[in-house]
Amino acid sequence: MRRIHRTRRDWAADLGLFLFAACFAVVSSPSIPVPDDMSPAWRAAEQAAGGLGCAALLLRRRWPVALAVVLLLAGGQLSHYMTGPAMVAVFTVAATRPWRATAWVAALAFAPLPVFLSQLPELPEDRVSSAVTYFALIAGTIGWGLFRRSRQQLIASLRERAELAEADVELRAEQARREAREEIAREMHDALGHRLTLLSVHAGALEFHTSAPRTEIARAAAVIRESARLALSDLRDVIGVLRAGPEGERPQPELADLDRLVAEARAAGGRIELTGPPDCPAPPPVVGRTAYRIVQECLTNARKHAPGATVTIRVARTPEGRLAVEVHNTPPLGPDPRDGAGGGQGLVGLAERARLAGGELTAGPDGGGFRVRAWLPWPAADAVAAAGQG
């Protein structure tokens, strides 16, 4: 047997409907037409049946349809005092049960109506008035129950929409937090990886060449100090960009800064050949910044995974209106530290950067070395102007 759990509000509603049915029976009893030959015992039996019908309303949550059927049949055959309980039972069905069950109960409630209409000329006026009132009350009860159910369905739909909207807002917030974390990780990796590898190279040189001339030691120490200062500056810039809004962003690296980046790498002992950037108006800021980060990450990887190798950098604008960036390093002079080292997260970040800029990036071994190719969109100035006018 299915157990019904009632809250305090449910109990209050059930008791209120019980009192309504009882009061309706008491108030309407004087207006109910009674045959003159009805004995007091039969009238007392009808009143007792009405009381049982009111008490049976406490079962309306467990068996609403069955209770409505029983009370409708009893009201038509046994007792006029069943009208109040029948109204409550019919209301419960209309407010809580599916349309099909409501339709069947409504059909049962109005089944006597054709018989009543066929006998209408022969019935006394008080019986006609009583029957019309009964059918009107049943019709109003069904209508009120249907309205109550539609209102509950609307409230449930609005609640569901609110919950979905809240979940969507939370999902968007989590996505924004995840994107912010990825942006922090990407900026930290790109901006600080270059400086820290310079620190590592010069610190390693000082560690393994303790007998080097004082001038070389001083020069390496100066590079370490300058790299540390620049690393802190880059860290402040990254944090400043992450904290600032669109109107307060600090300057970001551009394509023209590649010369400075290569000069720093050469000062650390790297063998680098740079072709480009092209002598023409600067590309869009996001394209220039992406190209700079690609070259920066490639130089960082070359220092970590291919020490002593020659790095060739080519930056050019293609006839198709794209910026081509190619970085290739020769095989390392010693054992390749790439074997078993690193997780490739830098290249994954570069590929994501290129995709967000509207381009593409490929990377892989080439002739014992490693080659990275990237293509970024760089539309012609007249095309940009035309798009702006359109």
GROMACS .gro file of C-alpha atoms in nm:
model
  390
    1MET     CA    1   0.000   0.000   0.000
    2ARG     CA    2   0.140   0.336  -0.102
    3ARG     CA    3   0.196   0.552   0.203
    4ILE     CA    4   0.101   0.918   0.178
    5HIS     CA    5   0.321   1.162   0.362
    6ARG     CA    6   0.127   1.469   0.471
    7THR     CA    7   0.289   1.790   0.577
    8ARG     CA    8   0.127   2.028   0.823
    9ARG     CA    9  -0.003   2.227   0.530
   10ASP     CA   10  -0.157   1.912   0.382
   11TRP     CA   11  -0.328   1.827   0.709
   12ALA     CA   12  -0.462   2.181   0.736
   13ALA     CA   13  -0.601   2.160   0.381
   14ASP     CA   14  -0.760   1.820   0.444
   15LEU     CA   15  -0.924   1.932   0.768
   16GLY     CA   16  -1.042   2.254   0.606
   17LEU     CA   17  -1.208   2.064   0.321
   18PHE     CA   18  -1.363   1.823   0.572
   19LEU     CA   19  -1.516   2.114   0.764
   20PHE     CA   20  -1.631   2.271   0.435
   21ALA     CA   21  -1.816   1.954   0.335
   22ALA     CA   22  -1.972   1.919   0.679
   23CYS     CA   23  -2.081   2.283   0.695
   24PHE     CA   24  -2.218   2.264   0.340
   25ALA     CA   25  -2.432   1.966   0.439
   26VAL     CA   26  -2.562   2.144   0.751
   27VAL     CA   27  -2.634   2.474   0.577
   28SER     CA   28  -2.799   2.320   0.269
   29SER     CA   29  -3.007   2.059   0.452
   30PRO     CA   30  -3.312   2.288   0.506
   31SER     CA   31  -3.335   2.354   0.131
   32ILE     CA   32  -3.315   1.987   0.030
   33PRO     CA   33  -3.659   1.857  -0.083
   34VAL     CA   34  -3.759   1.559   0.134
   35PRO     CA   35  -4.051   1.325   0.053
   36ASP     CA   36  -4.335   1.356   0.295
   37ASP     CA   37  -4.338   0.983   0.364
   38MET     CA   38  -3.966   0.971   0.470
   39SER     CA   39  -3.935   0.821   0.815
   40PRO     CA   40  -3.710   0.981   1.081
   41ALA     CA   41  -3.494   0.666   1.084
   42TRP     CA   42  -3.423   0.692   0.711
   43ARG     CA   43  -3.339   1.062   0.746
   44ALA     CA   44  -3.100   0.980   1.030
   45ALA     CA   45  -2.940   0.713   0.810
   46GLU     CA   46  -2.890   0.973   0.533
   47GLN     CA   47  -2.728   1.211   0.779
   48ALA     CA   48  -2.500   0.934   0.906
   49ALA     CA   49  -2.405   0.849   0.547
   50GLY     CA   50  -2.324   1.216   0.488
   51GLY     CA   51  -2.101   1.217   0.797
   52LEU     CA   52  -1.917   0.909   0.672
   53GLY     CA   53  -1.876   1.077   0.334
   54CYS     CA   54  -1.717   1.379   0.502
   55ALA     CA   55  -1.485   1.154   0.703
   56ALA     CA   56  -1.391   0.962   0.389
   57LEU     CA   57  -1.241   1.283   0.247
   58LEU     CA   58  -0.932   1.212   0.456
   59LEU     CA   59  -0.860   0.937   0.199
   60ARG     CA   60  -0.879   1.172  -0.099
   61ARG     CA   61  -0.498   1.185  -0.143
   62ARG     CA   62  -0.464   0.805  -0.154
   63TRP     CA   63  -0.762   0.709  -0.374
   64PRO     CA   64  -0.899   1.029  -0.530
   65VAL     CA   65  -1.070   0.874  -0.833
   66ALA     CA   66  -1.225   0.581  -0.646
   67LEU     CA   67  -1.347   0.812  -0.369
   68ALA     CA   68  -1.505   1.050  -0.620
   69VAL     CA   69  -1.685   0.762  -0.796
   70VAL     CA   70  -1.822   0.624  -0.468
   71LEU     CA   71  -1.940   0.964  -0.340
   72LEU     CA   72  -2.104   1.053  -0.673
   73LEU     CA   73  -2.292   0.723  -0.682
   74ALA     CA   74  -2.389   0.751  -0.317
   75GLY     CA   75  -2.504   1.109  -0.361
   76GLY     CA   76  -2.732   1.011  -0.647
   77GLN     CA   77  -2.873   0.697  -0.490
   78LEU     CA   78  -2.848   0.713  -0.111
   79SER     CA   79  -2.810   1.056   0.044
   80HIS     CA   80  -2.846   1.421  -0.050
   81TYR     CA   81  -2.590   1.499   0.218
   82MET     CA   82  -2.317   1.358  -0.008
   83THR     CA   83  -2.315   1.669  -0.228
   84GLY     CA   84  -2.048   1.849  -0.020
   85PRO     CA   85  -1.809   1.550   0.000
   86ALA     CA   86  -1.868   1.475  -0.369
   87MET     CA   87  -1.773   1.831  -0.463
   88VAL     CA   88  -1.446   1.802  -0.267
   89ALA     CA   89  -1.366   1.462  -0.423
   90VAL     CA   90  -1.439   1.587  -0.776
   91PHE     CA   91  -1.225   1.895  -0.712
   92THR     CA   92  -0.937   1.671  -0.598
   93VAL     CA   93  -0.956   1.464  -0.915
   94ALA     CA   94  -0.969   1.770  -1.141
   95ALA     CA   95  -0.679   1.937  -0.958
   96THR     CA   96  -0.443   1.639  -0.927
   97ARG     CA   97  -0.530   1.364  -1.176
   98PRO     CA   98  -0.466   1.341  -1.554
   99TRP     CA   99  -0.714   1.473  -1.805
  100ARG     CA  100  -0.847   1.127  -1.888
  101ALA     CA  101  -0.940   1.049  -1.525
  102THR     CA  102  -1.100   1.392  -1.487
  103ALA     CA  103  -1.306   1.336  -1.802
  104TRP     CA  104  -1.435   0.999  -1.679
  105VAL     CA  105  -1.532   1.141  -1.339
  106ALA     CA  106  -1.704   1.439  -1.507
  107ALA     CA  107  -1.895   1.201  -1.734
  108LEU     CA  108  -2.013   1.003  -1.432
  109ALA     CA  109  -2.114   1.322  -1.250
  110PHE     CA  110  -2.324   1.446  -1.544
  111ALA     CA  111  -2.461   1.105  -1.646
  112PRO     CA  112  -2.800   1.175  -1.474
  113LEU     CA  113  -2.836   1.503  -1.665
  114PRO     CA  114  -3.009   1.355  -1.977
  115VAL     CA  115  -3.256   1.170  -1.756
  116PHE     CA  116  -3.322   1.490  -1.561
  117LEU     CA  117  -3.382   1.687  -1.881
  118SER     CA  118  -3.621   1.424  -2.016
  119GLN     CA  119  -3.826   1.437  -1.694
  120LEU     CA  120  -3.806   1.813  -1.654
  121PRO     CA  121  -4.173   1.892  -1.739
  122GLU     CA  122  -4.299   1.639  -1.484
  123LEU     CA  123  -4.075   1.739  -1.190
  124PRO     CA  124  -4.183   1.977  -0.915
  125GLU     CA  125  -4.024   2.320  -0.910
  126ASP     CA  126  -3.824   2.256  -0.592
  127ARG     CA  127  -3.672   1.937  -0.738
  128VAL     CA  128  -3.577   2.121  -1.057
  129SER     CA  129  -3.414   2.401  -0.860
  130SER     CA  130  -3.224   2.153  -0.644
  131ALA     CA  131  -3.100   1.954  -0.947
  132VAL     CA  132  -2.990   2.264  -1.138
  133THR     CA  133  -2.800   2.384  -0.834
  134TYR     CA  134  -2.630   2.043  -0.796
  135PHE     CA  135  -2.513   2.028  -1.157
  136ALA     CA  136  -2.398   2.392  -1.143
  137LEU     CA  137  -2.198   2.323  -0.828
  138ILE     CA  138  -2.036   2.013  -0.983
  139ALA     CA  139  -1.950   2.206  -1.302
  140GLY     CA  140  -1.802   2.493  -1.101
  141THR     CA  141  -1.605   2.247  -0.890
  142ILE     CA  142  -1.454   2.079  -1.197
  143GLY     CA  143  -1.368   2.418  -1.348
  144TRP     CA  144  -1.202   2.536  -1.028
  145GLY     CA  145  -1.004   2.212  -1.002
  146LEU     CA  146  -0.882   2.244  -1.361
  147PHE     CA  147  -0.780   2.604  -1.295
  148ARG     CA  148  -0.594   2.496  -0.983
  149ARG     CA  149  -0.409   2.223  -1.173
  150SER     CA  150  -0.311   2.456  -1.458
  151ARG     CA  151  -0.188   2.709  -1.205
  152GLN     CA  152   0.021   2.446  -1.028
  153GLN     CA  153   0.163   2.330  -1.359
  154LEU     CA  154   0.251   2.689  -1.447
  155ILE     CA  155   0.422   2.739  -1.110
  156ALA     CA  156   0.612   2.413  -1.152
  157SER     CA  157   0.717   2.516  -1.502
  158LEU     CA  158   0.835   2.856  -1.380
  159ARG     CA  159   1.022   2.693  -1.092
  160GLU     CA  160   1.187   2.450  -1.333
  161ARG     CA  161   1.284   2.734  -1.562
  162ALA     CA  162   1.426   2.927  -1.268
  163GLU     CA  163   1.627   2.624  -1.159
  164LEU     CA  164   1.753   2.572  -1.515
  165ALA     CA  165   1.842   2.939  -1.541
  166GLU     CA  166   2.023   2.924  -1.207
  167ALA     CA  167   2.208   2.612  -1.316
  168ASP     CA  168   2.295   2.781  -1.646
  169VAL     CA  169   2.427   3.087  -1.464
  170GLU     CA  170   2.633   2.865  -1.237
  171LEU     CA  171   2.762   2.671  -1.537
  172ARG     CA  172   2.856   2.992  -1.714
  173ALA     CA  173   3.029   3.116  -1.401
  174GLU     CA  174   3.222   2.790  -1.371
  175GLN     CA  175   3.314   2.810  -1.739
  176ALA     CA  176   3.430   3.168  -1.691
  177ARG     CA  177   3.640   3.063  -1.391
  178ARG     CA  178   3.788   2.775  -1.592
  179GLU     CA  179   3.867   3.005  -1.882
  180ALA     CA  180   4.024   3.253  -1.641
  181ARG     CA  181   4.240   2.978  -1.492
  182GLU     CA  182   4.344   2.864  -1.839
  183GLU     CA  183   4.423   3.222  -1.935
  184ILE     CA  184   4.633   3.264  -1.620
  185ALA     CA  185   4.818   2.940  -1.687
  186ARG     CA  186   4.875   3.032  -2.052
  187GLU     CA  187   5.000   3.382  -1.975
  188MET     CA  188   5.222   3.259  -1.692
  189HIS     CA  189   5.367   2.986  -1.911
  190ASP     CA  190   5.432   3.211  -2.209
  191ALA     CA  191   5.551   3.520  -2.026
  192LEU     CA  192   5.762   3.361  -1.753
  193GLY     CA  193   5.886   3.046  -1.927
  194HIS     CA  194   6.118   3.246  -2.153
  195ARG     CA  195   6.274   3.443  -1.865
  196LEU     CA  196   6.310   3.144  -1.636
  197THR     CA  197   6.485   2.935  -1.900
  198LEU     CA  198   6.736   3.219  -1.943
  199LEU     CA  199   6.792   3.210  -1.569
  200SER     CA  200   6.837   2.832  -1.582
  201VAL     CA  201   7.088   2.847  -1.869
  202HIS     CA  202   7.312   3.106  -1.705
  203ALA     CA  203   7.282   2.954  -1.358
  204GLY     CA  204   7.383   2.618  -1.506
  205ALA     CA  205   7.680   2.780  -1.677
  206LEU     CA  206   7.795   2.930  -1.347
  207GLU     CA  207   7.751   2.595  -1.173
  208PHE     CA  208   7.956   2.390  -1.420
  209HIS     CA  209   8.219   2.648  -1.512
  210THR     CA  210   8.349   2.758  -1.175
  211SER     CA  211   8.689   2.833  -1.323
  212ALA     CA  212   8.554   3.074  -1.585
  213PRO     CA  213   8.709   3.423  -1.601
  214ARG     CA  214   8.564   3.679  -1.367
  215THR     CA  215   8.440   3.885  -1.659
  216GLU     CA  216   8.227   3.596  -1.790
  217ILE     CA  217   8.099   3.523  -1.439
  218ALA     CA  218   8.007   3.889  -1.397
  219ARG     CA  219   7.836   3.896  -1.736
  220ALA     CA  220   7.636   3.581  -1.654
  221ALA     CA  221   7.541   3.722  -1.316
  222ALA     CA  222   7.427   4.043  -1.482
  223VAL     CA  223   7.214   3.846  -1.727
  224ILE     CA  224   7.064   3.646  -1.437
  225ARG     CA  225   6.986   3.966  -1.249
  226GLU     CA  226   6.834   4.131  -1.556
  227SER     CA  227   6.634   3.817  -1.644
  228ALA     CA  228   6.500   3.799  -1.289
  229ARG     CA  229   6.403   4.167  -1.304
  230LEU     CA  230   6.228   4.118  -1.637
  231ALA     CA  231   6.056   3.803  -1.508
  232LEU     CA  232   5.914   4.000  -1.217
  233SER     CA  233   5.810   4.275  -1.457
  234ASP     CA  234   5.638   4.022  -1.681
  235LEU     CA  235   5.466   3.872  -1.377
  236ARG     CA  236   5.336   4.214  -1.276
  237ASP     CA  237   5.219   4.277  -1.632
  238VAL     CA  238   5.035   3.945  -1.647
  239ILE     CA  239   4.866   3.999  -1.312
  240GLY     CA  240   4.782   4.354  -1.413
  241VAL     CA  241   4.620   4.238  -1.735
  242LEU     CA  242   4.421   3.969  -1.553
  243ARG     CA  243   4.299   4.217  -1.292
  244ALA     CA  244   4.230   4.508  -1.524
  245GLY     CA  245   3.917   4.542  -1.729
  246PRO     CA  246   3.900   4.608  -2.102
  247GLU     CA  247   3.968   4.978  -2.046
  248GLY     CA  248   4.269   4.925  -1.818
  249GLU     CA  249   4.480   4.665  -1.997
  250ARG     CA  250   4.854   4.714  -1.999
  251PRO     CA  251   5.058   4.703  -2.323
  252GLN     CA  252   5.102   4.354  -2.464
  253PRO     CA  253   5.385   4.226  -2.685
  254GLU     CA  254   5.350   4.279  -3.058
  255LEU     CA  255   5.509   4.142  -3.372
  256ALA     CA  256   5.763   4.423  -3.371
  257ASP     CA  257   5.896   4.300  -3.034
  258LEU     CA  258   6.040   3.984  -3.194
  259ASP     CA  259   6.374   4.159  -3.251
  260ARG     CA  260   6.406   4.230  -2.879
  261LEU     CA  261   6.303   3.873  -2.792
  262VAL     CA  262   6.564   3.724  -3.026
  263ALA     CA  263   6.830   3.963  -2.895
  264GLU     CA  264   6.768   3.843  -2.540
  265ALA     CA  265   6.794   3.480  -2.651
  266ARG     CA  266   7.118   3.550  -2.839
  267ALA     CA  267   7.261   3.722  -2.533
  268ALA     CA  268   7.200   3.396  -2.345
  269GLY     CA  269   7.416   3.210  -2.597
  270GLY     CA  270   7.148   3.089  -2.835
  271ARG     CA  271   7.218   3.051  -3.205
  272ILE     CA  272   6.919   3.206  -3.371
  273GLU     CA  273   6.848   3.316  -3.726
  274LEU     CA  274   6.553   3.549  -3.774
  275THR     CA  275   6.393   3.631  -4.107
  276GLY     CA  276   6.123   3.898  -4.079
  277PRO     CA  277   5.898   4.043  -3.952
  278PRO     CA  278   5.777   4.187  -4.283
  279ASP     CA  279   5.829   4.556  -4.345
  280CYS     CA  280   5.465   4.663  -4.366
  281PRO     CA  281   5.191   4.796  -4.138
  282ALA     CA  282   5.152   4.597  -3.817
  283PRO     CA  283   4.896   4.315  -3.811
  284PRO     CA  284   4.594   4.323  -3.578
  285PRO     CA  285   4.703   4.323  -3.210
  286VAL     CA  286   4.575   3.972  -3.139
  287VAL     CA  287   4.763   3.834  -3.440
  288GLY     CA  288   5.089   4.008  -3.348
  289ARG     CA  289   5.061   3.900  -2.985
  290THR     CA  290   4.988   3.541  -3.086
  291ALA     CA  291   5.285   3.530  -3.323
  292TYR     CA  292   5.512   3.671  -3.050
  293ARG     CA  293   5.396   3.409  -2.800
  294ILE     CA  294   5.449   3.129  -3.053
  295VAL     CA  295   5.810   3.233  -3.116
  296GLN     CA  296   5.869   3.287  -2.745
  297GLU     CA  297   5.744   2.939  -2.655
  298CYS     CA  298   5.949   2.780  -2.935
  299LEU     CA  299   6.267   2.949  -2.810
  300THR     CA  300   6.188   2.832  -2.458
  301ASN     CA  301   6.138   2.473  -2.576
  302ALA     CA  302   6.459   2.485  -2.782
  303ARG     CA  303   6.660   2.590  -2.478
  304LYS     CA  304   6.504   2.316  -2.265
  305HIS     CA  305   6.493   2.029  -2.513
  306ALA     CA  306   6.761   2.107  -2.772
  307PRO     CA  307   7.049   2.293  -2.605
  308GLY     CA  308   7.312   2.412  -2.849
  309ALA     CA  309   7.086   2.369  -3.153
  310THR     CA  310   7.042   2.636  -3.417
  311VAL     CA  311   6.697   2.789  -3.428
  312THR     CA  312   6.566   2.936  -3.752
  313ILE     CA  313   6.269   3.172  -3.734
  314ARG     CA  314   6.079   3.288  -4.042
  315VAL     CA  315   5.795   3.535  -4.021
  316ALA     CA  316   5.629   3.646  -4.344
  317ARG     CA  317   5.300   3.756  -4.487
  318THR     CA  318   5.155   3.521  -4.746
  319PRO     CA  319   4.971   3.627  -5.065
  320GLU     CA  320   4.658   3.467  -4.922
  321GLY     CA  321   4.641   3.734  -4.653
  322ARG     CA  322   4.787   3.531  -4.366
  323LEU     CA  323   5.084   3.567  -4.135
  324ALA     CA  324   5.309   3.260  -4.157
  325VAL     CA  325   5.531   3.181  -3.860
  326GLU     CA  326   5.780   2.895  -3.884
  327VAL     CA  327   6.031   2.796  -3.617
  328HIS     CA  328   6.274   2.510  -3.675
  329ASN     CA  329   6.557   2.389  -3.458
  330THR     CA  330   6.834   2.152  -3.563
  331PRO     CA  331   6.906   1.837  -3.360
  332PRO     CA  332   7.061   1.903  -3.017
  333LEU     CA  333   7.437   1.878  -2.983
  334GLY     CA  334   7.407   1.624  -2.702
  335PRO     CA  335   7.139   1.368  -2.604
  336ASP     CA  336   6.792   1.502  -2.672
  337PRO     CA  337   6.644   1.599  -2.335
  338ARG     CA  338   6.303   1.590  -2.502
  339ASP     CA  339   6.292   1.210  -2.453
  340GLY     CA  340   6.082   1.143  -2.146
  341ALA     CA  341   6.072   1.511  -2.045
  342GLY     CA  342   5.787   1.759  -2.066
  343GLY     CA  343   5.421   1.703  -2.122
  344GLY     CA  344   5.370   1.908  -2.438
  345GLN     CA  345   5.139   2.150  -2.257
  346GLY     CA  346   5.316   2.448  -2.413
  347LEU     CA  347   5.239   2.329  -2.765
  348VAL     CA  348   4.881   2.257  -2.665
  349GLY     CA  349   4.850   2.612  -2.537
  350LEU     CA  350   5.001   2.749  -2.859
  351ALA     CA  351   4.757   2.553  -3.072
  352GLU     CA  352   4.471   2.692  -2.862
  353ARG     CA  353   4.607   3.044  -2.898
  354ALA     CA  354   4.627   3.008  -3.275
  355ARG     CA  355   4.274   2.869  -3.291
  356LEU     CA  356   4.133   3.155  -3.082
  357ALA     CA  357   4.306   3.401  -3.316
  358GLY     CA  358   4.137   3.236  -3.615
  359GLY     CA  359   4.444   3.047  -3.737
  360GLU     CA  360   4.601   2.705  -3.709
  361LEU     CA  361   4.924   2.553  -3.583
  362THR     CA  362   5.109   2.229  -3.654
  363ALA     CA  363   5.415   2.093  -3.478
  364GLY     CA  364   5.627   1.781  -3.499
  365PRO     CA  365   5.974   1.629  -3.549
  366ASP     CA  366   6.154   1.723  -3.869
  367GLY     CA  367   6.494   1.586  -3.977
  368GLY     CA  368   6.606   1.507  -3.624
  369GLY     CA  369   6.496   1.850  -3.504
  370PHE     CA  370   6.158   2.003  -3.442
  371ARG     CA  371   5.943   2.232  -3.657
  372VAL     CA  372   5.644   2.450  -3.565
  373ARG     CA  373   5.431   2.613  -3.831
  374ALA     CA  374   5.150   2.859  -3.769
  375TRP     CA  375   4.918   3.052  -3.999
  376LEU     CA  376   4.728   3.349  -3.862
  377PRO     CA  377   4.471   3.568  -4.041
  378TRP     CA  378   4.606   3.903  -4.161
  379PRO     CA  379   4.353   4.065  -4.397
  380ALA     CA  380   4.459   4.347  -4.623
  381ALA     CA  381   4.406   4.703  -4.504
  382ASP     CA  382   4.151   4.779  -4.777
  383ALA     CA  383   3.953   4.466  -4.683
  384VAL     CA  384   3.947   4.574  -4.320
  385ALA     CA  385   3.833   4.923  -4.420
  386ALA     CA  386   3.562   4.782  -4.645
  387ALA     CA  387   3.440   4.557  -4.365
  388GLY     CA  388   3.431   4.853  -4.129
  389GLN     CA  389   3.229   5.062  -4.374
  390GLY     CA  390   2.989   4.771  -4.437
   0.00000   0.00000   0.00000
